Amino acid sequence: MRLDEIGESSNIEDRRGQGGGFGGGFPGGRGGLGFGTIAVLTLVGYLFGINPAILIGGAEMIGTGRDTISQRSAPPPSSAGQDQLRTFVSRVLRTNEDVWQQVLPEQSGVAFRPASLVLFRGATRSACGGAQSAMGPFYCPADTRIYLDMSFFEEMRTRMRAGGDFAYAYVIAHEMGHHIQYLLGILPRVQAAQQRLSRREANALSVRVELMADCLAGVWAHHANQRWRILEQGDLEEALAAAAAIGDDKLQKQAQGYIVPDSFTHGTSEQRMRWLKQGLRTVSVKACDTFNARAL
């Protein structure tokens, strides 16, 4: 992946140098979810999505603004590798910002507003509740921030066997996809609807949210490559391998030896690859409308 000629984003909030503790834990969901369900949803946090605290607790926390950190952090511990990775993340974010600044108004008539990307180590706070490395990257609509512990990339490489720079870029683009959904008004409507639905029905809506974000990541990739020629041989295969590695079916099979389709919140491996390719092929926000799709 070629990013050498791309500038860095100014919307990086680096909290890696501050303490990682936070209190409270996850809020209780409707029906009193057991520890087993919470453990599964935390594992599903590896699927690159909205804060699992929201999936567990519902939308009650949205807009409360609690647990938000506003102060600037101390300078983080530095190393050549970490500095290089931070630069990579910042440049990928910049390409997302530049692409959506143009594409979103053109295709939907909605103005793009940047989302800050928070780098943290171990744990931090968000307006959606506590953030932990084990939850994976996520987008919090309550403060319009993307949260990322860069150690997740190492987890992708070793645990999921889905490494590579473009696979990591796909993670960031997927989270930006959630921000685009927020700007379009989709996330607030989905979260409100989930409060009126059964857990199974709410999960089904979550799947459509996540697959749309995968598709929007594909839209970004196409436009970014058209503008900067960022893709190199093997890059698309990296992203598709990452999408395949993080399907609900595959992770549940690895974690517990069997799958429970009604508990899926992000889609199967096959669905995630298909919608990523849909975005790459159609380059259209409208074509990423999973909510009106006859089949996922």
PDB file of C-alpha atoms in Angstrom:
ATOM      1  CA  MET A   1       0.000   0.000   0.000  1.00  0.00           C
ATOM      2  CA  ARG A   2       1.506   3.318  -1.097  1.00  0.00           C
ATOM      3  CA  LEU A   3       0.909   6.291   1.201  1.00  0.00           C
ATOM      4  CA  ASP A   4       4.228   8.145   0.996  1.00  0.00           C
ATOM      5  CA  GLU A   5       2.803  11.142  -0.856  1.00  0.00           C
ATOM      6  CA  ILE A   6      -0.220  11.548   1.426  1.00  0.00           C
ATOM      7  CA  GLY A   7      -0.241  14.003   4.302  1.00  0.00           C
ATOM      8  CA  GLU A   8      -1.315  13.167   7.835  1.00  0.00           C
ATOM      9  CA  SER A   9      -4.700  13.890   9.348  1.00  0.00           C
ATOM     10  CA  SER A  10      -5.004  16.552  12.031  1.00  0.00           C
ATOM     11  CA  ASN A  11      -7.832  14.611  13.669  1.00  0.00           C
ATOM     12  CA  ILE A  12      -5.735  12.139  15.668  1.00  0.00           C
ATOM     13  CA  GLU A  13      -6.181  12.239  19.441  1.00  0.00           C
ATOM     14  CA  ASP A  14      -3.325  10.329  21.041  1.00  0.00           C
ATOM     15  CA  ARG A  15      -4.122   9.028  24.537  1.00  0.00           C
ATOM     16  CA  ARG A  16      -1.481   6.330  24.695  1.00  0.00           C
ATOM     17  CA  GLY A  17       0.485   8.142  27.374  1.00  0.00           C
ATOM     18  CA  GLN A  18      -2.297   8.411  29.938  1.00  0.00           C
ATOM     19  CA  GLY A  19      -3.565   5.935  32.512  1.00  0.00           C
ATOM     20  CA  GLY A  20      -5.744   3.193  31.161  1.00  0.00           C
ATOM     21  CA  GLY A  21      -8.110   2.496  34.025  1.00  0.00           C
ATOM     22  CA  PHE A  22     -11.803   3.167  33.932  1.00  0.00           C
ATOM     23  CA  GLY A  23     -14.662   2.229  36.170  1.00  0.00           C
ATOM     24  CA  GLY A  24     -18.130   0.893  35.751  1.00  0.00           C
ATOM     25  CA  GLY A  25     -17.783  -1.749  33.078  1.00  0.00           C
ATOM     26  CA  PHE A  26     -20.548  -2.607  30.651  1.00  0.00           C
ATOM     27  CA  PRO A  27     -24.103  -1.448  31.337  1.00  0.00           C
ATOM     28  CA  GLY A  28     -26.741  -4.078  31.829  1.00  0.00           C
ATOM     29  CA  GLY A  29     -28.822  -4.898  28.788  1.00  0.00           C
ATOM     30  CA  ARG A  30     -32.493  -5.630  28.490  1.00  0.00           C
ATOM     31  CA  GLY A  31     -33.340  -8.973  29.955  1.00  0.00           C
ATOM     32  CA  GLY A  32     -30.210  -9.149  32.109  1.00  0.00           C
ATOM     33  CA  LEU A  33     -27.606 -10.646  29.808  1.00  0.00           C
ATOM     34  CA  GLY A  34     -25.481 -13.318  31.402  1.00  0.00           C
ATOM     35  CA  PHE A  35     -21.719 -13.357  31.576  1.00  0.00           C
ATOM     36  CA  GLY A  36     -21.553 -15.889  28.731  1.00  0.00           C
ATOM     37  CA  THR A  37     -23.410 -13.583  26.368  1.00  0.00           C
ATOM     38  CA  ILE A  38     -21.267 -10.644  27.399  1.00  0.00           C
ATOM     39  CA  ALA A  39     -18.147 -12.703  26.737  1.00  0.00           C
ATOM     40  CA  VAL A  40     -19.395 -13.600  23.248  1.00  0.00           C
ATOM     41  CA  LEU A  41     -20.248  -9.975  22.462  1.00  0.00           C
ATOM     42  CA  THR A  42     -16.861  -8.839  23.696  1.00  0.00           C
ATOM     43  CA  LEU A  43     -15.274 -11.400  21.377  1.00  0.00           C
ATOM     44  CA  VAL A  44     -17.469 -10.084  18.595  1.00  0.00           C
ATOM     45  CA  GLY A  45     -15.886  -6.709  19.292  1.00  0.00           C
ATOM     46  CA  TYR A  46     -13.025  -8.070  17.223  1.00  0.00           C
ATOM     47  CA  LEU A  47     -15.353  -7.782  14.244  1.00  0.00           C
ATOM     48  CA  PHE A  48     -14.646  -4.039  13.901  1.00  0.00           C
ATOM     49  CA  GLY A  49     -17.851  -2.333  14.821  1.00  0.00           C
ATOM     50  CA  ILE A  50     -19.748  -0.158  17.183  1.00  0.00           C
ATOM     51  CA  ASN A  51     -18.734  -0.315  20.838  1.00  0.00           C
ATOM     52  CA  PRO A  52     -19.913  -3.685  22.232  1.00  0.00           C
ATOM     53  CA  ALA A  53     -21.205  -1.759  25.246  1.00  0.00           C
ATOM     54  CA  ILE A  54     -23.877  -0.385  22.915  1.00  0.00           C
ATOM     55  CA  LEU A  55     -24.747  -3.848  21.628  1.00  0.00           C
ATOM     56  CA  ILE A  56     -24.990  -5.142  25.175  1.00  0.00           C
ATOM     57  CA  GLY A  57     -26.718  -2.188  26.786  1.00  0.00           C
ATOM     58  CA  GLY A  58     -28.750  -0.851  23.912  1.00  0.00           C
ATOM     59  CA  ALA A  59     -28.966   2.790  22.973  1.00  0.00           C
ATOM     60  CA  GLU A  60     -29.571   4.129  26.501  1.00  0.00           C
ATOM     61  CA  MET A  61     -26.037   5.492  26.625  1.00  0.00           C
ATOM     62  CA  ILE A  62     -26.169   7.312  23.310  1.00  0.00           C
ATOM     63  CA  GLY A  63     -25.960  11.034  23.804  1.00  0.00           C
ATOM     64  CA  THR A  64     -25.355  10.913  27.540  1.00  0.00           C
ATOM     65  CA  GLY A  65     -21.802  12.110  27.140  1.00  0.00           C
ATOM     66  CA  ARG A  66     -20.680  10.273  30.268  1.00  0.00           C
ATOM     67  CA  ASP A  67     -17.183   8.893  30.577  1.00  0.00           C
ATOM     68  CA  THR A  68     -15.881  11.336  28.000  1.00  0.00           C
ATOM     69  CA  ILE A  69     -12.257  12.351  28.315  1.00  0.00           C
ATOM     70  CA  SER A  70     -11.578  15.898  27.197  1.00  0.00           C
ATOM     71  CA  GLN A  71      -8.138  16.637  28.577  1.00  0.00           C
ATOM     72  CA  ARG A  72      -5.033  16.309  26.465  1.00  0.00           C
ATOM     73  CA  SER A  73      -2.927  13.278  27.194  1.00  0.00           C
ATOM     74  CA  ALA A  74       0.730  13.203  28.107  1.00  0.00           C
ATOM     75  CA  PRO A  75       3.170  12.325  25.321  1.00  0.00           C
ATOM     76  CA  PRO A  76       2.945   8.576  24.675  1.00  0.00           C
ATOM     77  CA  PRO A  77       5.874   6.206  24.933  1.00  0.00           C
ATOM     78  CA  SER A  78       7.680   6.332  21.607  1.00  0.00           C
ATOM     79  CA  SER A  79       9.426   3.772  19.447  1.00  0.00           C
ATOM     80  CA  ALA A  80      10.335   3.741  15.794  1.00  0.00           C
ATOM     81  CA  GLY A  81       7.775   1.027  15.050  1.00  0.00           C
ATOM     82  CA  GLN A  82       4.977   2.757  16.948  1.00  0.00           C
ATOM     83  CA  ASP A  83       5.752   6.106  15.336  1.00  0.00           C
ATOM     84  CA  GLN A  84       5.679   4.514  11.912  1.00  0.00           C
ATOM     85  CA  LEU A  85       2.363   2.813  12.637  1.00  0.00           C
ATOM     86  CA  ARG A  86       0.877   6.038  13.955  1.00  0.00           C
ATOM     87  CA  THR A  87       1.908   7.799  10.755  1.00  0.00           C
ATOM     88  CA  PHE A  88       0.295   5.006   8.743  1.00  0.00           C
ATOM     89  CA  VAL A  89      -2.984   5.326  10.667  1.00  0.00           C
ATOM     90  CA  SER A  90      -2.964   9.106  10.290  1.00  0.00           C
ATOM     91  CA  ARG A  91      -2.408   8.905   6.540  1.00  0.00           C
ATOM     92  CA  VAL A  92      -5.141   6.305   6.073  1.00  0.00           C
ATOM     93  CA  LEU A  93      -7.491   8.524   8.045  1.00  0.00           C
ATOM     94  CA  ARG A  94      -6.537  11.472   5.828  1.00  0.00           C
ATOM     95  CA  THR A  95      -7.437   9.525   2.683  1.00  0.00           C
ATOM     96  CA  ASN A  96     -10.815   8.681   4.208  1.00  0.00           C
ATOM     97  CA  GLU A  97     -11.439  12.311   5.051  1.00  0.00           C
ATOM     98  CA  ASP A  98     -10.491  13.529   1.579  1.00  0.00           C
ATOM     99  CA  VAL A  99     -12.547  10.860  -0.199  1.00  0.00           C
ATOM    100  CA  TRP A 100     -15.698  11.372   1.847  1.00  0.00           C
ATOM    101  CA  GLN A 101     -15.362  15.162   1.751  1.00  0.00           C
ATOM    102  CA  GLN A 102     -16.013  14.841  -1.972  1.00  0.00           C
ATOM    103  CA  VAL A 103     -18.070  11.660  -2.345  1.00  0.00           C
ATOM    104  CA  LEU A 104     -20.645  12.071   0.438  1.00  0.00           C
ATOM    105  CA  PRO A 105     -22.079  15.434  -0.722  1.00  0.00           C
ATOM    106  CA  GLU A 106     -21.968  14.352  -4.355  1.00  0.00           C
ATOM    107  CA  GLN A 107     -23.804  11.100  -3.804  1.00  0.00           C
ATOM    108  CA  SER A 108     -26.128  11.918  -0.902  1.00  0.00           C
ATOM    109  CA  GLY A 109     -26.288  15.692  -0.525  1.00  0.00           C
ATOM    110  CA  VAL A 110     -25.012  15.401   3.063  1.00  0.00           C
ATOM    111  CA  ALA A 111     -21.997  17.426   4.143  1.00  0.00           C
ATOM    112  CA  PHE A 112     -19.059  15.490   5.521  1.00  0.00           C
ATOM    113  CA  ARG A 113     -17.777  16.309   9.017  1.00  0.00           C
ATOM    114  CA  PRO A 114     -14.544  14.651  10.172  1.00  0.00           C
ATOM    115  CA  ALA A 115     -14.453  12.080  12.966  1.00  0.00           C
ATOM    116  CA  SER A 116     -11.516  12.140  15.357  1.00  0.00           C
ATOM    117  CA  LEU A 117      -9.553   8.936  15.745  1.00  0.00           C
ATOM    118  CA  VAL A 118      -8.488   8.195  19.326  1.00  0.00           C
ATOM    119  CA  LEU A 119      -5.351   6.132  19.803  1.00  0.00           C
ATOM    120  CA  PHE A 120      -5.166   4.458  23.205  1.00  0.00           C
ATOM    121  CA  ARG A 121      -3.235   1.711  24.930  1.00  0.00           C
ATOM    122  CA  GLY A 122      -5.032  -0.852  27.089  1.00  0.00           C
ATOM    123  CA  ALA A 123      -8.127   1.110  28.063  1.00  0.00           C
ATOM    124  CA  THR A 124      -9.715   4.541  27.903  1.00  0.00           C
ATOM    125  CA  ARG A 125     -13.132   6.180  28.121  1.00  0.00           C
ATOM    126  CA  SER A 126     -15.616   7.153  25.460  1.00  0.00           C
ATOM    127  CA  ALA A 127     -19.060   8.717  25.498  1.00  0.00           C
ATOM    128  CA  CYS A 128     -20.327   5.187  24.794  1.00  0.00           C
ATOM    129  CA  GLY A 129     -18.658   3.773  27.919  1.00  0.00           C
ATOM    130  CA  GLY A 130     -15.340   2.133  28.664  1.00  0.00           C
ATOM    131  CA  ALA A 131     -13.043   1.107  25.841  1.00  0.00           C
ATOM    132  CA  GLN A 132     -10.698  -1.847  26.189  1.00  0.00           C
ATOM    133  CA  SER A 133      -8.198  -3.337  23.775  1.00  0.00           C
ATOM    134  CA  ALA A 134     -10.080  -6.656  23.900  1.00  0.00           C
ATOM    135  CA  MET A 135     -13.128  -4.996  22.382  1.00  0.00           C
ATOM    136  CA  GLY A 136     -11.311  -4.220  19.159  1.00  0.00           C
ATOM    137  CA  PRO A 137     -11.642  -0.943  17.251  1.00  0.00           C
ATOM    138  CA  PHE A 138     -15.029   0.763  17.380  1.00  0.00           C
ATOM    139  CA  TYR A 139     -16.931   3.904  16.487  1.00  0.00           C
ATOM    140  CA  CYS A 140     -18.848   5.796  19.160  1.00  0.00           C
ATOM    141  CA  PRO A 141     -21.712   7.841  17.702  1.00  0.00           C
ATOM    142  CA  ALA A 142     -22.188   9.754  20.952  1.00  0.00           C
ATOM    143  CA  ASP A 143     -18.875  11.584  20.538  1.00  0.00           C
ATOM    144  CA  THR A 144     -18.269  10.823  16.811  1.00  0.00           C
ATOM    145  CA  ARG A 145     -14.879   9.291  17.511  1.00  0.00           C
ATOM    146  CA  ILE A 146     -13.152   6.155  16.295  1.00  0.00           C
ATOM    147  CA  TYR A 147     -11.276   4.283  19.043  1.00  0.00           C
ATOM    148  CA  LEU A 148      -8.238   2.177  18.202  1.00  0.00           C
ATOM    149  CA  ASP A 149      -5.547   0.393  20.183  1.00  0.00           C
ATOM    150  CA  MET A 150      -2.937  -0.282  17.511  1.00  0.00           C
ATOM    151  CA  SER A 151      -1.999  -3.563  19.194  1.00  0.00           C
ATOM    152  CA  PHE A 152      -5.132  -4.859  17.468  1.00  0.00           C
ATOM    153  CA  PHE A 153      -3.163  -4.967  14.230  1.00  0.00           C
ATOM    154  CA  GLU A 154      -0.798  -7.452  15.836  1.00  0.00           C
ATOM    155  CA  GLU A 155      -3.832  -9.490  16.933  1.00  0.00           C
ATOM    156  CA  MET A 156      -4.999  -9.500  13.330  1.00  0.00           C
ATOM    157  CA  ARG A 157      -1.631 -10.706  12.119  1.00  0.00           C
ATOM    158  CA  THR A 158      -1.040 -13.423  14.722  1.00  0.00           C
ATOM    159  CA  ARG A 159      -4.417 -14.526  16.066  1.00  0.00           C
ATOM    160  CA  MET A 160      -6.557 -13.997  12.969  1.00  0.00           C
ATOM    161  CA  ARG A 161      -3.823 -14.492  10.371  1.00  0.00           C
ATOM    162  CA  ALA A 162      -5.222 -11.491   8.525  1.00  0.00           C
ATOM    163  CA  GLY A 163      -2.336  -9.032   8.567  1.00  0.00           C
ATOM    164  CA  GLY A 164      -1.081  -6.569   5.997  1.00  0.00           C
ATOM    165  CA  ASP A 165      -1.202  -2.820   5.636  1.00  0.00           C
ATOM    166  CA  PHE A 166      -4.309  -2.754   3.477  1.00  0.00           C
ATOM    167  CA  ALA A 167      -6.090  -5.114   5.866  1.00  0.00           C
ATOM    168  CA  TYR A 168      -5.329  -2.613   8.645  1.00  0.00           C
ATOM    169  CA  ALA A 169      -6.530   0.240   6.430  1.00  0.00           C
ATOM    170  CA  TYR A 170      -9.786  -1.661   5.883  1.00  0.00           C
ATOM    171  CA  VAL A 171     -10.337  -1.668   9.646  1.00  0.00           C
ATOM    172  CA  ILE A 172     -10.070   2.127   9.775  1.00  0.00           C
ATOM    173  CA  ALA A 173     -12.230   2.562   6.673  1.00  0.00           C
ATOM    174  CA  HIS A 174     -14.910   0.293   8.173  1.00  0.00           C
ATOM    175  CA  GLU A 175     -15.075   2.481  11.275  1.00  0.00           C
ATOM    176  CA  MET A 176     -15.254   5.588   9.106  1.00  0.00           C
ATOM    177  CA  GLY A 177     -18.126   3.813   7.367  1.00  0.00           C
ATOM    178  CA  HIS A 178     -19.993   3.886  10.685  1.00  0.00           C
ATOM    179  CA  HIS A 179     -19.350   7.626  10.883  1.00  0.00           C
ATOM    180  CA  ILE A 180     -20.830   8.025   7.395  1.00  0.00           C
ATOM    181  CA  GLN A 181     -23.877   6.079   8.599  1.00  0.00           C
ATOM    182  CA  TYR A 182     -24.152   8.467  11.525  1.00  0.00           C
ATOM    183  CA  LEU A 183     -23.971  11.512   9.253  1.00  0.00           C
ATOM    184  CA  LEU A 184     -26.678   9.986   7.041  1.00  0.00           C
ATOM    185  CA  GLY A 185     -28.903   9.515  10.103  1.00  0.00           C
ATOM    186  CA  ILE A 186     -28.862   5.731   9.830  1.00  0.00           C
ATOM    187  CA  LEU A 187     -27.280   4.866  13.182  1.00  0.00           C
ATOM    188  CA  PRO A 188     -29.719   6.904  15.301  1.00  0.00           C
ATOM    189  CA  ARG A 189     -32.687   5.341  13.507  1.00  0.00           C
ATOM    190  CA  VAL A 190     -31.313   1.825  13.898  1.00  0.00           C
ATOM    191  CA  GLN A 191     -30.512   2.282  17.574  1.00  0.00           C
ATOM    192  CA  ALA A 192     -34.007   3.661  18.238  1.00  0.00           C
ATOM    193  CA  ALA A 193     -35.576   0.731  16.368  1.00  0.00           C
ATOM    194  CA  GLN A 194     -33.501  -1.811  18.289  1.00  0.00           C
ATOM    195  CA  GLN A 195     -35.094  -0.690  21.548  1.00  0.00           C
ATOM    196  CA  ARG A 196     -38.483  -1.839  20.266  1.00  0.00           C
ATOM    197  CA  LEU A 197     -37.311  -5.178  18.936  1.00  0.00           C
ATOM    198  CA  SER A 198     -36.426  -8.570  20.318  1.00  0.00           C
ATOM    199  CA  ARG A 199     -32.774  -9.418  20.764  1.00  0.00           C
ATOM    200  CA  ARG A 200     -32.830 -11.579  17.623  1.00  0.00           C
ATOM    201  CA  GLU A 201     -34.406  -8.803  15.542  1.00  0.00           C
ATOM    202  CA  ALA A 202     -32.024  -6.205  16.974  1.00  0.00           C
ATOM    203  CA  ASN A 203     -29.080  -8.429  16.064  1.00  0.00           C
ATOM    204  CA  ALA A 204     -30.396  -8.716  12.500  1.00  0.00           C
ATOM    205  CA  LEU A 205     -30.395  -4.927  12.213  1.00  0.00           C
ATOM    206  CA  SER A 206     -26.840  -4.815  13.547  1.00  0.00           C
ATOM    207  CA  VAL A 207     -25.775  -7.198  10.786  1.00  0.00           C
ATOM    208  CA  ARG A 208     -27.142  -4.808   8.166  1.00  0.00           C
ATOM    209  CA  VAL A 209     -25.322  -1.888   9.819  1.00  0.00           C
ATOM    210  CA  GLU A 210     -22.011  -3.739   9.781  1.00  0.00           C
ATOM    211  CA  LEU A 211     -22.288  -5.047   6.234  1.00  0.00           C
ATOM    212  CA  MET A 212     -23.080  -1.544   5.016  1.00  0.00           C
ATOM    213  CA  ALA A 213     -19.921  -0.288   6.756  1.00  0.00           C
ATOM    214  CA  ASP A 214     -17.949  -3.004   4.951  1.00  0.00           C
ATOM    215  CA  CYS A 215     -19.422  -1.821   1.660  1.00  0.00           C
ATOM    216  CA  LEU A 216     -18.592   1.814   2.430  1.00  0.00           C
ATOM    217  CA  ALA A 217     -15.007   0.733   3.142  1.00  0.00           C
ATOM    218  CA  GLY A 218     -14.974  -0.658  -0.388  1.00  0.00           C
ATOM    219  CA  VAL A 219     -16.267   2.643  -1.781  1.00  0.00           C
ATOM    220  CA  TRP A 220     -13.410   4.426   0.006  1.00  0.00           C
ATOM    221  CA  ALA A 221     -10.832   1.983  -1.335  1.00  0.00           C
ATOM    222  CA  HIS A 222     -11.922   2.474  -4.933  1.00  0.00           C
ATOM    223  CA  HIS A 223     -11.931   6.263  -4.774  1.00  0.00           C
ATOM    224  CA  ALA A 224      -8.667   6.419  -2.830  1.00  0.00           C
ATOM    225  CA  ASN A 225      -6.981   4.232  -5.414  1.00  0.00           C
ATOM    226  CA  GLN A 226      -8.383   6.291  -8.269  1.00  0.00           C
ATOM    227  CA  ARG A 227      -6.982   9.444  -6.697  1.00  0.00           C
ATOM    228  CA  TRP A 228      -3.639   8.313  -5.250  1.00  0.00           C
ATOM    229  CA  ARG A 229      -2.955   4.844  -6.720  1.00  0.00           C
ATOM    230  CA  ILE A 230      -2.503   3.473  -3.212  1.00  0.00           C
ATOM    231  CA  LEU A 231      -3.072  -0.205  -4.024  1.00  0.00           C
ATOM    232  CA  GLU A 232      -0.255  -2.622  -4.691  1.00  0.00           C
ATOM    233  CA  GLN A 233      -0.329  -6.264  -5.721  1.00  0.00           C
ATOM    234  CA  GLY A 234      -1.950  -8.384  -3.026  1.00  0.00           C
ATOM    235  CA  ASP A 235      -3.633  -5.508  -1.190  1.00  0.00           C
ATOM    236  CA  LEU A 236      -7.200  -6.433  -2.101  1.00  0.00           C
ATOM    237  CA  GLU A 237      -6.521 -10.020  -1.125  1.00  0.00           C
ATOM    238  CA  GLU A 238      -5.367  -8.771   2.300  1.00  0.00           C
ATOM    239  CA  ALA A 239      -8.620  -6.895   2.869  1.00  0.00           C
ATOM    240  CA  LEU A 240     -10.742  -9.819   1.732  1.00  0.00           C
ATOM    241  CA  ALA A 241      -8.795 -12.162   3.988  1.00  0.00           C
ATOM    242  CA  ALA A 242      -9.455  -9.828   6.903  1.00  0.00           C
ATOM    243  CA  ALA A 243     -13.179  -9.729   6.080  1.00  0.00           C
ATOM    244  CA  ALA A 244     -13.229 -13.528   5.923  1.00  0.00           C
ATOM    245  CA  ALA A 245     -11.389 -13.847   9.242  1.00  0.00           C
ATOM    246  CA  ILE A 246     -13.909 -11.745  11.146  1.00  0.00           C
ATOM    247  CA  GLY A 247     -17.217 -13.293  10.159  1.00  0.00           C
ATOM    248  CA  ASP A 248     -19.570 -14.142  13.020  1.00  0.00           C
ATOM    249  CA  ASP A 249     -19.705 -17.755  11.900  1.00  0.00           C
ATOM    250  CA  LYS A 250     -15.944 -18.203  11.856  1.00  0.00           C
ATOM    251  CA  LEU A 251     -15.286 -16.502  15.192  1.00  0.00           C
ATOM    252  CA  GLN A 252     -18.121 -18.325  16.953  1.00  0.00           C
ATOM    253  CA  LYS A 253     -16.884 -21.636  15.584  1.00  0.00           C
ATOM    254  CA  GLN A 254     -13.386 -20.871  16.863  1.00  0.00           C
ATOM    255  CA  ALA A 255     -14.623 -19.686  20.261  1.00  0.00           C
ATOM    256  CA  GLN A 256     -17.252 -22.284  21.120  1.00  0.00           C
ATOM    257  CA  GLY A 257     -17.171 -24.957  18.446  1.00  0.00           C
ATOM    258  CA  TYR A 258     -20.596 -24.138  16.965  1.00  0.00           C
ATOM    259  CA  ILE A 259     -22.498 -21.190  15.536  1.00  0.00           C
ATOM    260  CA  VAL A 260     -25.713 -19.468  16.633  1.00  0.00           C
ATOM    261  CA  PRO A 261     -27.050 -17.509  13.624  1.00  0.00           C
ATOM    262  CA  ASP A 262     -29.635 -15.594  15.675  1.00  0.00           C
ATOM    263  CA  SER A 263     -26.795 -14.095  17.707  1.00  0.00           C
ATOM    264  CA  PHE A 264     -24.894 -12.803  14.658  1.00  0.00           C
ATOM    265  CA  THR A 265     -24.317  -9.045  14.827  1.00  0.00           C
ATOM    266  CA  HIS A 266     -21.849  -8.473  11.972  1.00  0.00           C
ATOM    267  CA  GLY A 267     -22.525 -11.088   9.296  1.00  0.00           C
ATOM    268  CA  THR A 268     -20.851 -14.224   8.057  1.00  0.00           C
ATOM    269  CA  SER A 269     -17.417 -14.306   6.458  1.00  0.00           C
ATOM    270  CA  GLU A 270     -19.004 -14.743   3.037  1.00  0.00           C
ATOM    271  CA  GLN A 271     -21.353 -11.793   3.564  1.00  0.00           C
ATOM    272  CA  ARG A 272     -18.589  -9.498   4.743  1.00  0.00           C
ATOM    273  CA  MET A 273     -16.410 -10.279   1.729  1.00  0.00           C
ATOM    274  CA  ARG A 274     -19.366  -9.879  -0.625  1.00  0.00           C
ATOM    275  CA  TRP A 275     -20.329  -6.434   0.655  1.00  0.00           C
ATOM    276  CA  LEU A 276     -16.741  -5.209   0.685  1.00  0.00           C
ATOM    277  CA  LYS A 277     -16.513  -6.232  -2.981  1.00  0.00           C
ATOM    278  CA  GLN A 278     -19.884  -4.585  -3.625  1.00  0.00           C
ATOM    279  CA  GLY A 279     -18.449  -1.244  -2.536  1.00  0.00           C
ATOM    280  CA  LEU A 280     -15.296  -1.741  -4.577  1.00  0.00           C
ATOM    281  CA  ARG A 281     -17.317  -2.605  -7.670  1.00  0.00           C
ATOM    282  CA  THR A 282     -20.185  -0.106  -7.515  1.00  0.00           C
ATOM    283  CA  VAL A 283     -18.370   2.815  -5.784  1.00  0.00           C
ATOM    284  CA  SER A 284     -21.786   4.068  -4.717  1.00  0.00           C
ATOM    285  CA  VAL A 285     -23.216   4.859  -1.290  1.00  0.00           C
ATOM    286  CA  LYS A 286     -26.669   3.984  -2.622  1.00  0.00           C
ATOM    287  CA  ALA A 287     -25.470   0.536  -3.685  1.00  0.00           C
ATOM    288  CA  CYS A 288     -24.406  -0.082  -0.069  1.00  0.00           C
ATOM    289  CA  ASP A 289     -28.017   0.081   1.167  1.00  0.00           C
ATOM    290  CA  THR A 290     -28.174  -3.225   3.030  1.00  0.00           C
ATOM    291  CA  PHE A 291     -31.495  -2.294   4.635  1.00  0.00           C
ATOM    292  CA  ASN A 292     -33.388  -2.611   1.365  1.00  0.00           C
ATOM    293  CA  ALA A 293     -31.352  -5.486  -0.025  1.00  0.00           C
ATOM    294  CA  ARG A 294     -33.366  -8.606  -0.794  1.00  0.00           C
ATOM    295  CA  ALA A 295     -30.492 -10.825   0.278  1.00  0.00           C
ATOM    296  CA  LEU A 296     -27.408 -10.180   2.367  1.00  0.00           C
TER     297      LEU A 296
END
